[in-house]
Amino acid sequence: LGKITASGKVTQLDSNAADGSQNQYGILLEDCDASAGDKVCTMYQSGQFNSDKVLLVSGDTHAQFLDGFRDYNIYLVDVVAN
């Protein structure tokens, strides 16, 4: 998630945005459709997450956000099955 500077609301993280939501702010816990209006959703602002489960806007990559996520103690890891 990224946080819109003017409103303080969170939205999908997007490296092409210029409203503040291009900067990492958190990880959404589950699908949350706010297309019809504001909605309260659960997010994490720290933790370790399976990078395969963290969805991004098409064209964005996990690598380009790693440093910003670390500022929030969010770590994306590759999970390997034994």
JSON list of C-alpha atoms in Angstrom, two decimals:
[
{"chain": "A", "resi": 1, "resn": "LEU", "atom": "CA", "xyz": [0.00, 0.00, 0.00]},
{"chain": "A", "resi": 2, "resn": "GLY", "atom": "CA", "xyz": [0.96, 3.62, -0.52]},
{"chain": "A", "resi": 3, "resn": "LYS", "atom": "CA", "xyz": [-0.38, 6.63, 1.37]},
{"chain": "A", "resi": 4, "resn": "ILE", "atom": "CA", "xyz": [-1.85, 9.61, -0.47]},
{"chain": "A", "resi": 5, "resn": "THR", "atom": "CA", "xyz": [-0.19, 12.69, 1.01]},
{"chain": "A", "resi": 6, "resn": "ALA", "atom": "CA", "xyz": [-3.12, 15.13, 0.64]},
{"chain": "A", "resi": 7, "resn": "SER", "atom": "CA", "xyz": [-5.83, 12.91, 2.14]},
{"chain": "A", "resi": 8, "resn": "GLY", "atom": "CA", "xyz": [-3.84, 10.54, 4.36]},
{"chain": "A", "resi": 9, "resn": "LYS", "atom": "CA", "xyz": [-5.76, 7.63, 2.82]},
{"chain": "A", "resi": 10, "resn": "VAL", "atom": "CA", "xyz": [-4.02, 4.48, 1.66]},
{"chain": "A", "resi": 11, "resn": "THR", "atom": "CA", "xyz": [-4.32, 2.99, -1.80]},
{"chain": "A", "resi": 12, "resn": "GLN", "atom": "CA", "xyz": [-2.54, 0.54, -4.04]},
{"chain": "A", "resi": 13, "resn": "LEU", "atom": "CA", "xyz": [1.22, 1.13, -4.17]},
{"chain": "A", "resi": 14, "resn": "ASP", "atom": "CA", "xyz": [2.15, 2.43, -7.62]},
{"chain": "A", "resi": 15, "resn": "SER", "atom": "CA", "xyz": [5.63, 3.57, -8.68]},
{"chain": "A", "resi": 16, "resn": "ASN", "atom": "CA", "xyz": [4.05, 5.75, -11.41]},
{"chain": "A", "resi": 17, "resn": "ALA", "atom": "CA", "xyz": [1.95, 7.77, -8.97]},
{"chain": "A", "resi": 18, "resn": "ALA", "atom": "CA", "xyz": [2.92, 11.27, -7.85]},
{"chain": "A", "resi": 19, "resn": "ASP", "atom": "CA", "xyz": [0.48, 11.74, -4.96]},
{"chain": "A", "resi": 20, "resn": "GLY", "atom": "CA", "xyz": [2.47, 9.96, -2.25]},
{"chain": "A", "resi": 21, "resn": "SER", "atom": "CA", "xyz": [1.14, 6.50, -3.05]},
{"chain": "A", "resi": 22, "resn": "GLN", "atom": "CA", "xyz": [4.37, 5.76, -4.92]},
{"chain": "A", "resi": 23, "resn": "ASN", "atom": "CA", "xyz": [6.01, 5.33, -1.50]},
{"chain": "A", "resi": 24, "resn": "GLN", "atom": "CA", "xyz": [5.61, 2.18, 0.57]},
{"chain": "A", "resi": 25, "resn": "TYR", "atom": "CA", "xyz": [3.38, 2.41, 3.62]},
{"chain": "A", "resi": 26, "resn": "GLY", "atom": "CA", "xyz": [2.13, -1.10, 4.42]},
{"chain": "A", "resi": 27, "resn": "ILE", "atom": "CA", "xyz": [0.95, -4.53, 3.32]},
{"chain": "A", "resi": 28, "resn": "LEU", "atom": "CA", "xyz": [-2.77, -5.22, 2.83]},
{"chain": "A", "resi": 29, "resn": "LEU", "atom": "CA", "xyz": [-3.89, -8.31, 4.76]},
{"chain": "A", "resi": 30, "resn": "GLU", "atom": "CA", "xyz": [-6.59, -9.45, 2.31]},
{"chain": "A", "resi": 31, "resn": "ASP", "atom": "CA", "xyz": [-8.51, -8.30, -0.75]},
{"chain": "A", "resi": 32, "resn": "CYS", "atom": "CA", "xyz": [-10.29, -5.03, -0.08]},
{"chain": "A", "resi": 33, "resn": "ASP", "atom": "CA", "xyz": [-12.38, -3.49, -2.87]},
{"chain": "A", "resi": 34, "resn": "ALA", "atom": "CA", "xyz": [-12.75, 0.22, -2.22]},
{"chain": "A", "resi": 35, "resn": "SER", "atom": "CA", "xyz": [-13.68, 1.10, -5.82]},
{"chain": "A", "resi": 36, "resn": "ALA", "atom": "CA", "xyz": [-17.18, 2.17, -4.74]},
{"chain": "A", "resi": 37, "resn": "GLY", "atom": "CA", "xyz": [-15.94, 4.35, -1.89]},
{"chain": "A", "resi": 38, "resn": "ASP", "atom": "CA", "xyz": [-13.80, 4.40, 1.22]},
{"chain": "A", "resi": 39, "resn": "LYS", "atom": "CA", "xyz": [-13.56, 1.14, 3.11]},
{"chain": "A", "resi": 40, "resn": "VAL", "atom": "CA", "xyz": [-11.88, 0.08, 6.33]},
{"chain": "A", "resi": 41, "resn": "CYS", "atom": "CA", "xyz": [-9.34, -2.68, 5.65]},
{"chain": "A", "resi": 42, "resn": "THR", "atom": "CA", "xyz": [-6.63, -4.41, 7.68]},
{"chain": "A", "resi": 43, "resn": "MET", "atom": "CA", "xyz": [-2.98, -3.80, 6.89]},
{"chain": "A", "resi": 44, "resn": "TYR", "atom": "CA", "xyz": [0.42, -4.57, 8.38]},
{"chain": "A", "resi": 45, "resn": "GLN", "atom": "CA", "xyz": [3.11, -1.96, 8.88]},
{"chain": "A", "resi": 46, "resn": "SER", "atom": "CA", "xyz": [5.84, -4.40, 9.85]},
{"chain": "A", "resi": 47, "resn": "GLY", "atom": "CA", "xyz": [6.64, -8.07, 9.44]},
{"chain": "A", "resi": 48, "resn": "GLN", "atom": "CA", "xyz": [8.04, -10.69, 7.12]},
{"chain": "A", "resi": 49, "resn": "PHE", "atom": "CA", "xyz": [6.00, -11.63, 4.06]},
{"chain": "A", "resi": 50, "resn": "ASN", "atom": "CA", "xyz": [6.16, -14.19, 1.27]},
{"chain": "A", "resi": 51, "resn": "SER", "atom": "CA", "xyz": [7.14, -12.13, -1.77]},
{"chain": "A", "resi": 52, "resn": "ASP", "atom": "CA", "xyz": [5.10, -14.42, -4.05]},
{"chain": "A", "resi": 53, "resn": "LYS", "atom": "CA", "xyz": [1.94, -13.35, -2.22]},
{"chain": "A", "resi": 54, "resn": "VAL", "atom": "CA", "xyz": [2.60, -9.59, -2.32]},
{"chain": "A", "resi": 55, "resn": "LEU", "atom": "CA", "xyz": [0.82, -8.27, -5.41]},
{"chain": "A", "resi": 56, "resn": "LEU", "atom": "CA", "xyz": [1.92, -5.09, -7.16]},
{"chain": "A", "resi": 57, "resn": "VAL", "atom": "CA", "xyz": [0.68, -2.89, -9.98]},
{"chain": "A", "resi": 58, "resn": "SER", "atom": "CA", "xyz": [1.53, -4.37, -13.37]},
{"chain": "A", "resi": 59, "resn": "GLY", "atom": "CA", "xyz": [5.08, -3.42, -14.31]},
{"chain": "A", "resi": 60, "resn": "ASP", "atom": "CA", "xyz": [6.26, -2.81, -10.74]},
{"chain": "A", "resi": 61, "resn": "THR", "atom": "CA", "xyz": [8.70, -5.24, -9.12]},
{"chain": "A", "resi": 62, "resn": "HIS", "atom": "CA", "xyz": [9.42, -6.17, -5.53]},
{"chain": "A", "resi": 63, "resn": "ALA", "atom": "CA", "xyz": [13.08, -5.18, -5.99]},
{"chain": "A", "resi": 64, "resn": "GLN", "atom": "CA", "xyz": [12.25, -1.53, -6.64]},
{"chain": "A", "resi": 65, "resn": "PHE", "atom": "CA", "xyz": [10.42, -1.25, -3.29]},
{"chain": "A", "resi": 66, "resn": "LEU", "atom": "CA", "xyz": [12.71, -3.24, -0.97]},
{"chain": "A", "resi": 67, "resn": "ASP", "atom": "CA", "xyz": [14.51, -0.24, 0.57]},
{"chain": "A", "resi": 68, "resn": "GLY", "atom": "CA", "xyz": [11.26, 1.60, 1.27]},
{"chain": "A", "resi": 69, "resn": "PHE", "atom": "CA", "xyz": [9.67, -1.46, 2.84]},
{"chain": "A", "resi": 70, "resn": "ARG", "atom": "CA", "xyz": [12.68, -1.85, 5.14]},
{"chain": "A", "resi": 71, "resn": "ASP", "atom": "CA", "xyz": [11.97, 1.66, 6.50]},
{"chain": "A", "resi": 72, "resn": "TYR", "atom": "CA", "xyz": [8.75, 0.14, 7.91]},
{"chain": "A", "resi": 73, "resn": "ASN", "atom": "CA", "xyz": [10.43, -3.10, 9.00]},
{"chain": "A", "resi": 74, "resn": "ILE", "atom": "CA", "xyz": [8.64, -4.92, 6.21]},
{"chain": "A", "resi": 75, "resn": "TYR", "atom": "CA", "xyz": [10.71, -7.72, 4.72]},
{"chain": "A", "resi": 76, "resn": "LEU", "atom": "CA", "xyz": [9.83, -9.66, 1.58]},
{"chain": "A", "resi": 77, "resn": "VAL", "atom": "CA", "xyz": [11.31, -13.14, 1.48]},
{"chain": "A", "resi": 78, "resn": "ASP", "atom": "CA", "xyz": [11.30, -16.03, -0.95]},
{"chain": "A", "resi": 79, "resn": "VAL", "atom": "CA", "xyz": [9.72, -19.07, 0.66]},
{"chain": "A", "resi": 80, "resn": "VAL", "atom": "CA", "xyz": [11.32, -22.39, -0.29]},
{"chain": "A", "resi": 81, "resn": "ALA", "atom": "CA", "xyz": [9.47, -25.62, 0.40]},
{"chain": "A", "resi": 82, "resn": "ASN", "atom": "CA", "xyz": [11.46, -28.51, 1.90]}
]
